[in-house]
Amino acid sequence: MQVSPKKIVVLATGGTLAGIAADPGDNIGYRAAQLGIDQVLAAIPALDGLAIQAEQVAQIDSKDMSFEVWRALALRCGHWLGQDDVAGLVITHGTDTLEETAFFLQSVLAPAKPVVLTAAMRPATALLADGPQNIVDAVAVASTPGASGVVAVCAGVIHSAFDVAKQHSYRLDAFTSGDAGVIGYVEEGRVRLSRDWPAGTAQPGLLDALAAVAPWPWVEIVTSHAGAGRAVIDALVAQGIDGLVVAATGNGTVHQEMEMAVREAQACGVKVLRATRCAQGRILAQPGDGLPDAGALSPVKARIALLLELLRTPAPA
Ligand code: SIN
């Protein structure tokens, strides 16, 4: 591993990486988010002697990720990224919503230093736990000169926050970058790049807006499918929803019954975005599209994009 003269800060949020099972042979019957980050790091001899500072930001199973944890995480990232003696950050996370947190942080921070999310598919008590190697790899990426942006590192592969998605419910190599391809690989502590680090510009004032906002805008995802209708959308609009992402079929098509309700919601001031429910590809816009599309963003990432848009420009009361 390249040893940086600056320190790496590890921000912990829980997940399977900090999970324990009663039986070491049990890779699925465990409780996530049980070990503190100091315990997790102390069990990894490869990190001995490295300049690492750890902070427990949350302790949750990432299926329960909340706006409050996102807010705390974004603010702690902002704090540490501003310190001259910090080379980069590692965030330990559950695999289940890692892609959402990665996209959220990239959208809010667009950091010039690396912010590396990592996770595990097996609990810390497993016969062959994957968490320790993933953390070592994440520290290597966060220490790499020239690295920047929010990325995810799992099973030796580096994914951009824009493209990463969990694709497998059990395999150790659970993430994909789809059509975009991976950023690179971590091999024996060295990074081999295949494309550029994620780039972008943080929206001025967005972090401050996040710190202050309460409650966050309400954005839901509805899926268009065989037999889809309007009832769910009408109920959400009646409840005062701010934004709606339609997980659309193929190139962004929506069942005609549902589409009618979505257009009416849009006319009432609800912000609408279509995202394809296909695992690969993007929506290719066509002339006359009445409902805006999220391009290559998956429905869960389109929801975050819409949330942040609403945060920047709150809907009129
Ligand atoms: C979680 O997402 O926190 C639990 C599942 C996992 O980390 O793989």
mmCIF file of C-alpha atoms and ligand atoms in Angstrom:
data_model
loop_
_atom_site.group_PDB
_atom_site.id
_atom_site.type_symbol
_atom_site.label_atom_id
_atom_site.label_comp_id
_atom_site.label_asym_id
_atom_site.label_seq_id
_atom_site.Cartn_x
_atom_site.Cartn_y
_atom_site.Cartn_z
ATOM 1 C CA MET A 1 0.000 0.000 0.000
ATOM 2 C CA GLN A 2 1.227 3.553 -0.755
ATOM 3 C CA VAL A 3 1.679 5.199 2.633
ATOM 4 C CA SER A 4 0.368 8.766 2.636
ATOM 5 C CA PRO A 5 2.089 11.304 4.909
ATOM 6 C CA LYS A 6 -1.408 12.589 5.680
ATOM 7 C CA LYS A 7 -4.045 10.748 7.669
ATOM 8 C CA ILE A 8 -7.093 8.823 6.548
ATOM 9 C CA VAL A 9 -10.309 9.373 8.483
ATOM 10 C CA VAL A 10 -12.703 6.429 8.745
ATOM 11 C CA LEU A 11 -16.353 7.354 9.287
ATOM 12 C CA ALA A 12 -18.382 4.341 10.377
ATOM 13 C CA THR A 13 -22.091 3.772 9.868
ATOM 14 C CA GLY A 14 -22.469 0.035 10.673
ATOM 15 C CA GLY A 15 -23.561 -2.603 8.147
ATOM 16 C CA THR A 16 -22.640 -6.261 7.812
ATOM 17 C CA LEU A 17 -18.975 -5.323 8.028
ATOM 18 C CA ALA A 18 -19.676 -4.649 11.724
ATOM 19 C CA GLY A 19 -22.116 -7.548 12.036
ATOM 20 C CA ILE A 20 -21.886 -10.675 14.183
ATOM 21 C CA ALA A 21 -23.412 -14.151 13.954
ATOM 22 C CA ALA A 22 -23.629 -16.806 16.677
ATOM 23 C CA ASP A 23 -22.083 -19.393 14.336
ATOM 24 C CA PRO A 24 -18.964 -18.596 12.243
ATOM 25 C CA GLY A 25 -20.354 -20.806 9.473
ATOM 26 C CA ASP A 26 -23.481 -18.660 9.188
ATOM 27 C CA ASN A 27 -23.089 -15.931 6.545
ATOM 28 C CA ILE A 28 -26.712 -14.747 6.569
ATOM 29 C CA GLY A 29 -28.167 -15.236 10.058
ATOM 30 C CA TYR A 30 -26.333 -12.318 11.685
ATOM 31 C CA ARG A 31 -27.099 -8.968 13.228
ATOM 32 C CA ALA A 32 -25.594 -6.049 11.296
ATOM 33 C CA ALA A 33 -23.997 -3.035 13.004
ATOM 34 C CA GLN A 34 -22.886 -4.621 16.287
ATOM 35 C CA LEU A 35 -19.132 -3.911 16.498
ATOM 36 C CA GLY A 36 -17.788 -0.419 16.997
ATOM 37 C CA ILE A 37 -15.354 0.865 14.387
ATOM 38 C CA ASP A 38 -12.444 0.751 16.867
ATOM 39 C CA GLN A 39 -13.047 -2.982 17.342
ATOM 40 C CA VAL A 40 -13.339 -3.546 13.589
ATOM 41 C CA LEU A 41 -10.087 -1.710 12.816
ATOM 42 C CA ALA A 42 -8.179 -3.262 15.729
ATOM 43 C CA ALA A 43 -8.771 -6.711 14.189
ATOM 44 C CA ILE A 44 -6.949 -5.768 10.944
ATOM 45 C CA PRO A 45 -3.159 -6.102 11.411
ATOM 46 C CA ALA A 46 -2.499 -4.701 7.908
ATOM 47 C CA LEU A 47 -3.583 -1.275 9.181
ATOM 48 C CA ASP A 48 -1.093 -1.229 12.074
ATOM 49 C CA GLY A 49 1.159 1.819 11.966
ATOM 50 C CA LEU A 50 -0.953 3.721 9.418
ATOM 51 C CA ALA A 51 -2.204 7.199 10.283
ATOM 52 C CA ILE A 52 -5.904 6.433 10.660
ATOM 53 C CA GLN A 53 -8.462 8.234 12.782
ATOM 54 C CA ALA A 54 -11.903 6.699 13.237
ATOM 55 C CA GLU A 55 -15.264 8.149 14.131
ATOM 56 C CA GLN A 56 -18.573 6.342 14.659
ATOM 57 C CA VAL A 57 -21.155 8.493 12.868
ATOM 58 C CA ALA A 58 -23.984 5.943 13.095
ATOM 59 C CA GLN A 59 -24.530 2.259 13.885
ATOM 60 C CA ILE A 60 -27.272 0.939 11.624
ATOM 61 C CA ASP A 61 -28.254 -1.745 9.162
ATOM 62 C CA SER A 62 -28.178 0.329 5.972
ATOM 63 C CA LYS A 63 -31.715 -0.736 5.012
ATOM 64 C CA ASP A 64 -32.656 1.737 7.768
ATOM 65 C CA MET A 65 -30.626 4.618 6.312
ATOM 66 C CA SER A 66 -32.275 7.932 7.178
ATOM 67 C CA PHE A 67 -32.038 11.589 6.262
ATOM 68 C CA GLU A 68 -30.621 12.268 9.738
ATOM 69 C CA VAL A 69 -27.701 9.890 9.169
ATOM 70 C CA TRP A 70 -27.123 11.332 5.682
ATOM 71 C CA ARG A 71 -27.092 14.811 7.128
ATOM 72 C CA ALA A 72 -24.631 13.850 9.901
ATOM 73 C CA LEU A 73 -22.419 11.998 7.419
ATOM 74 C CA ALA A 74 -22.339 14.858 4.908
ATOM 75 C CA LEU A 75 -21.449 17.342 7.635
ATOM 76 C CA ARG A 76 -18.681 15.126 9.074
ATOM 77 C CA CYS A 77 -17.313 14.581 5.556
ATOM 78 C CA GLY A 78 -17.377 18.348 4.967
ATOM 79 C CA HIS A 79 -15.527 18.892 8.243
ATOM 80 C CA TRP A 80 -12.765 16.347 7.607
ATOM 81 C CA LEU A 81 -12.303 17.148 3.923
ATOM 82 C CA GLY A 82 -11.513 20.710 4.934
ATOM 83 C CA GLN A 83 -8.553 19.625 7.112
ATOM 84 C CA ASP A 84 -5.131 19.987 5.466
ATOM 85 C CA ASP A 85 -3.710 16.937 7.230
ATOM 86 C CA VAL A 86 -6.405 14.595 5.813
ATOM 87 C CA ALA A 87 -5.634 12.753 2.563
ATOM 88 C CA GLY A 88 -9.042 11.170 2.172
ATOM 89 C CA LEU A 89 -11.997 9.512 3.878
ATOM 90 C CA VAL A 90 -13.211 5.934 4.162
ATOM 91 C CA ILE A 91 -16.857 5.326 5.027
ATOM 92 C CA THR A 92 -17.889 1.902 6.291
ATOM 93 C CA HIS A 93 -21.482 1.157 5.252
ATOM 94 C CA GLY A 94 -23.932 -1.647 4.653
ATOM 95 C CA THR A 95 -24.123 -2.915 1.088
ATOM 96 C CA ASP A 96 -27.897 -2.550 0.791
ATOM 97 C CA THR A 97 -28.111 1.224 0.324
ATOM 98 C CA LEU A 98 -24.433 1.986 -0.309
ATOM 99 C CA GLU A 99 -25.130 3.200 -3.850
ATOM 100 C CA GLU A 100 -27.647 5.742 -2.528
ATOM 101 C CA THR A 101 -25.291 7.179 0.094
ATOM 102 C CA ALA A 102 -22.443 7.286 -2.440
ATOM 103 C CA PHE A 103 -24.555 9.195 -4.971
ATOM 104 C CA PHE A 104 -25.923 11.508 -2.274
ATOM 105 C CA LEU A 105 -22.425 12.414 -1.020
ATOM 106 C CA GLN A 106 -21.021 12.897 -4.532
ATOM 107 C CA SER A 107 -23.957 15.185 -5.397
ATOM 108 C CA VAL A 108 -23.575 17.244 -2.234
ATOM 109 C CA LEU A 109 -19.788 17.358 -1.839
ATOM 110 C CA ALA A 110 -18.206 16.597 -5.252
ATOM 111 C CA PRO A 111 -14.996 16.293 -3.216
ATOM 112 C CA ALA A 112 -11.543 17.074 -4.585
ATOM 113 C CA LYS A 113 -10.190 14.433 -2.161
ATOM 114 C CA PRO A 114 -11.241 10.759 -2.275
ATOM 115 C CA VAL A 115 -14.241 9.618 -0.242
ATOM 116 C CA VAL A 116 -14.308 5.830 -0.375
ATOM 117 C CA LEU A 117 -17.312 3.816 0.734
ATOM 118 C CA THR A 118 -16.741 0.207 1.578
ATOM 119 C CA ALA A 119 -18.825 -2.660 2.928
ATOM 120 C CA ALA A 120 -18.968 -6.409 3.381
ATOM 121 C CA MET A 121 -21.267 -9.200 2.336
ATOM 122 C CA ARG A 122 -20.288 -11.402 5.287
ATOM 123 C CA PRO A 123 -20.316 -10.530 8.984
ATOM 124 C CA ALA A 124 -17.095 -9.926 10.922
ATOM 125 C CA THR A 125 -17.498 -13.346 12.591
ATOM 126 C CA ALA A 126 -17.567 -15.320 9.304
ATOM 127 C CA LEU A 127 -14.954 -18.005 8.569
ATOM 128 C CA LEU A 128 -13.803 -15.911 5.611
ATOM 129 C CA ALA A 129 -15.009 -12.386 6.337
ATOM 130 C CA ASP A 130 -14.594 -9.967 3.423
ATOM 131 C CA GLY A 131 -14.800 -6.765 5.472
ATOM 132 C CA PRO A 132 -11.125 -6.561 6.561
ATOM 133 C CA GLN A 133 -9.745 -6.839 3.004
ATOM 134 C CA ASN A 134 -12.330 -4.345 1.733
ATOM 135 C CA ILE A 135 -11.306 -1.836 4.423
ATOM 136 C CA VAL A 136 -7.602 -2.307 3.607
ATOM 137 C CA ASP A 137 -8.384 -1.749 -0.095
ATOM 138 C CA ALA A 138 -10.501 1.325 0.694
ATOM 139 C CA VAL A 139 -7.670 2.831 2.754
ATOM 140 C CA ALA A 140 -5.309 2.187 -0.172
ATOM 141 C CA VAL A 141 -7.656 4.041 -2.543
ATOM 142 C CA ALA A 142 -8.146 6.932 -0.095
ATOM 143 C CA SER A 143 -4.330 7.217 0.157
ATOM 144 C CA THR A 144 -3.739 7.216 -3.607
ATOM 145 C CA PRO A 145 -2.275 10.483 -4.920
ATOM 146 C CA GLY A 146 -4.622 12.066 -7.470
ATOM 147 C CA ALA A 147 -7.697 10.149 -6.326
ATOM 148 C CA SER A 148 -10.844 12.263 -5.982
ATOM 149 C CA GLY A 149 -14.606 12.065 -5.786
ATOM 150 C CA VAL A 150 -16.894 9.570 -4.099
ATOM 151 C CA VAL A 151 -16.241 5.950 -5.000
ATOM 152 C CA ALA A 152 -17.136 2.518 -3.669
ATOM 153 C CA VAL A 153 -14.584 -0.236 -3.151
ATOM 154 C CA CYS A 154 -15.668 -3.840 -2.754
ATOM 155 C CA ALA A 155 -14.035 -7.158 -3.734
ATOM 156 C CA GLY A 156 -11.015 -5.338 -5.161
ATOM 157 C CA VAL A 157 -13.064 -3.233 -7.583
ATOM 158 C CA ILE A 158 -13.457 0.578 -7.584
ATOM 159 C CA HIS A 159 -16.829 1.955 -8.720
ATOM 160 C CA SER A 160 -17.926 5.554 -9.292
ATOM 161 C CA ALA A 161 -20.725 6.903 -7.083
ATOM 162 C CA PHE A 162 -22.603 7.747 -10.290
ATOM 163 C CA ASP A 163 -22.639 4.177 -11.589
ATOM 164 C CA VAL A 164 -22.353 1.795 -8.646
ATOM 165 C CA ALA A 165 -25.318 -0.486 -7.978
ATOM 166 C CA LYS A 166 -25.733 -3.597 -5.879
ATOM 167 C CA GLN A 167 -26.415 -6.368 -8.371
ATOM 168 C CA HIS A 168 -26.224 -9.525 -6.301
ATOM 169 C CA SER A 169 -27.882 -10.471 -3.038
ATOM 170 C CA TYR A 170 -25.217 -12.947 -1.867
ATOM 171 C CA ARG A 171 -21.943 -12.952 -3.845
ATOM 172 C CA LEU A 172 -18.910 -11.161 -2.371
ATOM 173 C CA ASP A 173 -18.484 -9.214 -5.626
ATOM 174 C CA ALA A 174 -21.960 -7.755 -5.233
ATOM 175 C CA PHE A 175 -21.571 -4.454 -7.086
ATOM 176 C CA THR A 176 -21.570 -3.448 -10.733
ATOM 177 C CA SER A 177 -20.899 -0.235 -12.636
ATOM 178 C CA GLY A 178 -23.039 -1.401 -15.559
ATOM 179 C CA ASP A 179 -22.401 0.053 -19.009
ATOM 180 C CA ALA A 180 -20.113 2.767 -17.635
ATOM 181 C CA GLY A 181 -17.506 0.246 -16.491
ATOM 182 C CA VAL A 182 -15.487 0.278 -13.310
ATOM 183 C CA ILE A 183 -13.006 2.980 -12.336
ATOM 184 C CA GLY A 184 -10.329 0.417 -11.630
ATOM 185 C CA TYR A 185 -9.016 -2.262 -9.329
ATOM 186 C CA VAL A 186 -7.045 -2.549 -6.091
ATOM 187 C CA GLU A 187 -4.326 -5.161 -6.370
ATOM 188 C CA GLU A 188 -2.003 -5.825 -3.421
ATOM 189 C CA GLY A 189 -2.535 -2.281 -2.161
ATOM 190 C CA ARG A 190 -1.960 -0.629 -5.541
ATOM 191 C CA VAL A 191 -4.622 1.044 -7.652
ATOM 192 C CA ARG A 192 -4.894 0.189 -11.360
ATOM 193 C CA LEU A 193 -7.161 2.683 -13.088
ATOM 194 C CA SER A 194 -9.289 2.022 -16.161
ATOM 195 C CA ARG A 195 -10.978 5.421 -16.299
ATOM 196 C CA ASP A 196 -11.162 8.786 -14.568
ATOM 197 C CA TRP A 197 -12.256 9.454 -11.010
ATOM 198 C CA PRO A 198 -15.793 10.868 -10.622
ATOM 199 C CA ALA A 199 -15.880 14.582 -11.401
ATOM 200 C CA GLY A 200 -18.373 17.317 -10.712
ATOM 201 C CA THR A 201 -18.993 20.535 -8.902
ATOM 202 C CA ALA A 202 -20.790 20.818 -5.613
ATOM 203 C CA GLN A 203 -23.831 23.094 -5.697
ATOM 204 C CA PRO A 204 -22.928 26.193 -3.690
ATOM 205 C CA GLY A 205 -24.823 26.344 -0.412
ATOM 206 C CA LEU A 206 -26.249 22.814 -0.677
ATOM 207 C CA LEU A 207 -24.425 21.524 2.424
ATOM 208 C CA ASP A 208 -25.698 24.509 4.434
ATOM 209 C CA ALA A 209 -29.222 23.942 3.092
ATOM 210 C CA LEU A 210 -28.964 20.301 4.170
ATOM 211 C CA ALA A 211 -27.833 21.289 7.633
ATOM 212 C CA ALA A 212 -30.834 23.559 8.074
ATOM 213 C CA VAL A 213 -33.703 21.807 6.304
ATOM 214 C CA ALA A 214 -36.531 20.182 8.261
ATOM 215 C CA PRO A 215 -38.408 18.224 7.143
ATOM 216 C CA TRP A 216 -36.729 17.025 3.946
ATOM 217 C CA PRO A 217 -38.826 17.085 0.783
ATOM 218 C CA TRP A 218 -41.058 14.035 0.377
ATOM 219 C CA VAL A 219 -40.192 12.098 -2.777
ATOM 220 C CA GLU A 220 -41.467 8.586 -3.515
ATOM 221 C CA ILE A 221 -40.746 6.018 -6.227
ATOM 222 C CA VAL A 222 -43.635 4.328 -8.006
ATOM 223 C CA THR A 223 -43.099 1.511 -10.480
ATOM 224 C CA SER A 224 -44.849 1.202 -13.812
ATOM 225 C CA HIS A 225 -45.708 -2.445 -14.486
ATOM 226 C CA ALA A 226 -48.314 -4.647 -16.086
ATOM 227 C CA GLY A 227 -51.670 -3.580 -14.693
ATOM 228 C CA ALA A 228 -50.296 -0.351 -13.141
ATOM 229 C CA GLY A 229 -52.970 2.216 -12.366
ATOM 230 C CA ARG A 230 -53.461 5.627 -10.861
ATOM 231 C CA ALA A 231 -54.603 4.848 -7.305
ATOM 232 C CA VAL A 232 -51.181 5.035 -5.623
ATOM 233 C CA ILE A 233 -50.325 8.306 -7.317
ATOM 234 C CA ASP A 234 -53.667 9.893 -6.487
ATOM 235 C CA ALA A 235 -53.214 8.845 -2.837
ATOM 236 C CA LEU A 236 -49.696 10.312 -2.682
ATOM 237 C CA VAL A 237 -50.802 13.603 -4.237
ATOM 238 C CA ALA A 238 -53.703 13.804 -1.788
ATOM 239 C CA GLN A 239 -51.180 13.363 1.058
ATOM 240 C CA GLY A 240 -49.088 16.302 -0.205
ATOM 241 C CA ILE A 241 -46.116 14.613 -1.848
ATOM 242 C CA ASP A 242 -43.403 16.964 -3.219
ATOM 243 C CA GLY A 243 -41.823 14.749 -5.845
ATOM 244 C CA LEU A 244 -42.414 11.517 -7.718
ATOM 245 C CA VAL A 245 -39.951 9.252 -9.494
ATOM 246 C CA VAL A 246 -41.551 6.818 -11.899
ATOM 247 C CA ALA A 247 -39.520 3.637 -12.315
ATOM 248 C CA ALA A 248 -40.481 3.363 -15.953
ATOM 249 C CA THR A 249 -40.340 0.447 -18.356
ATOM 250 C CA GLY A 250 -37.643 0.237 -21.047
ATOM 251 C CA ASN A 251 -36.762 3.616 -22.553
ATOM 252 C CA GLY A 252 -38.889 5.487 -20.012
ATOM 253 C CA THR A 253 -42.386 4.382 -20.955
ATOM 254 C CA VAL A 254 -45.205 4.461 -18.386
ATOM 255 C CA HIS A 255 -48.471 2.489 -18.327
ATOM 256 C CA GLN A 256 -51.134 4.752 -19.855
ATOM 257 C CA GLU A 257 -53.386 4.605 -16.763
ATOM 258 C CA MET A 258 -50.504 5.606 -14.516
ATOM 259 C CA GLU A 259 -49.142 8.182 -16.949
ATOM 260 C CA MET A 260 -52.423 10.090 -16.884
ATOM 261 C CA ALA A 261 -52.202 10.415 -13.092
ATOM 262 C CA VAL A 262 -48.522 11.372 -13.237
ATOM 263 C CA ARG A 263 -49.242 14.164 -15.735
ATOM 264 C CA GLU A 264 -52.059 15.452 -13.531
ATOM 265 C CA ALA A 265 -49.741 15.390 -10.507
ATOM 266 C CA GLN A 266 -47.152 17.349 -12.479
ATOM 267 C CA ALA A 267 -49.803 19.906 -13.449
ATOM 268 C CA CYS A 268 -50.593 20.286 -9.726
ATOM 269 C CA GLY A 269 -46.950 21.216 -8.979
ATOM 270 C CA VAL A 270 -45.519 17.805 -8.033
ATOM 271 C CA LYS A 271 -41.976 17.460 -9.453
ATOM 272 C CA VAL A 272 -41.777 14.356 -11.630
ATOM 273 C CA LEU A 273 -38.831 12.388 -13.012
ATOM 274 C CA ARG A 274 -38.816 9.183 -15.048
ATOM 275 C CA ALA A 275 -35.975 6.664 -14.508
ATOM 276 C CA THR A 276 -35.691 3.365 -16.314
ATOM 277 C CA ARG A 277 -36.284 0.264 -14.230
ATOM 278 C CA CYS A 278 -33.893 -1.645 -16.547
ATOM 279 C CA ALA A 279 -30.703 -2.678 -14.751
ATOM 280 C CA GLN A 280 -28.551 -1.482 -17.673
ATOM 281 C CA GLY A 281 -28.768 1.424 -20.097
ATOM 282 C CA ARG A 282 -30.344 4.848 -19.864
ATOM 283 C CA ILE A 283 -33.417 6.723 -21.050
ATOM 284 C CA LEU A 284 -32.736 8.268 -24.449
ATOM 285 C CA ALA A 285 -34.851 11.420 -24.587
ATOM 286 C CA GLN A 286 -37.205 11.922 -27.526
ATOM 287 C CA PRO A 287 -38.761 15.111 -28.920
ATOM 288 C CA GLY A 288 -42.099 15.778 -27.246
ATOM 289 C CA ASP A 289 -41.357 13.876 -24.023
ATOM 290 C CA GLY A 290 -43.783 15.470 -21.576
ATOM 291 C CA LEU A 291 -42.239 14.012 -18.435
ATOM 292 C CA PRO A 292 -38.558 14.785 -17.708
ATOM 293 C CA ASP A 293 -36.169 11.839 -17.529
ATOM 294 C CA ALA A 294 -33.231 11.000 -15.274
ATOM 295 C CA GLY A 295 -30.936 9.778 -18.054
ATOM 296 C CA ALA A 296 -28.723 6.994 -16.733
ATOM 297 C CA LEU A 297 -29.764 7.329 -13.095
ATOM 298 C CA SER A 298 -31.487 4.367 -11.491
ATOM 299 C CA PRO A 299 -34.802 5.070 -9.730
ATOM 300 C CA VAL A 300 -33.160 5.260 -6.273
ATOM 301 C CA LYS A 301 -30.531 7.714 -7.515
ATOM 302 C CA ALA A 302 -33.115 9.727 -9.471
ATOM 303 C CA ARG A 303 -35.011 10.075 -6.193
ATOM 304 C CA ILE A 304 -31.936 11.606 -4.554
ATOM 305 C CA ALA A 305 -31.399 13.951 -7.517
ATOM 306 C CA LEU A 306 -35.016 15.107 -7.213
ATOM 307 C CA LEU A 307 -34.738 15.493 -3.427
ATOM 308 C CA LEU A 308 -31.692 17.709 -3.817
ATOM 309 C CA GLU A 309 -33.356 19.727 -6.571
ATOM 310 C CA LEU A 310 -36.325 20.325 -4.267
ATOM 311 C CA LEU A 311 -33.969 21.267 -1.442
ATOM 312 C CA ARG A 312 -32.330 23.888 -3.621
ATOM 313 C CA THR A 313 -35.626 25.234 -4.938
ATOM 314 C CA PRO A 314 -38.408 24.459 -2.474
ATOM 315 C CA ALA A 315 -41.830 24.076 -4.077
ATOM 316 C CA PRO A 316 -44.253 26.945 -3.453
ATOM 317 C CA ALA A 317 -46.619 26.204 -0.545
HETATM 318 C C1 SIN B 1 -26.671 -3.518 5.467
HETATM 319 O O1 SIN B 1 -26.831 -3.059 4.341
HETATM 320 O O2 SIN B 1 -26.393 -2.784 6.448
HETATM 321 C C2 SIN B 1 -26.812 -4.984 5.710
HETATM 322 C C3 SIN B 1 -26.431 -5.799 4.543
HETATM 323 C C4 SIN B 1 -25.004 -5.655 4.128
HETATM 324 O O3 SIN B 1 -24.240 -4.833 4.621
HETATM 325 O O4 SIN B 1 -24.633 -6.432 3.234
#
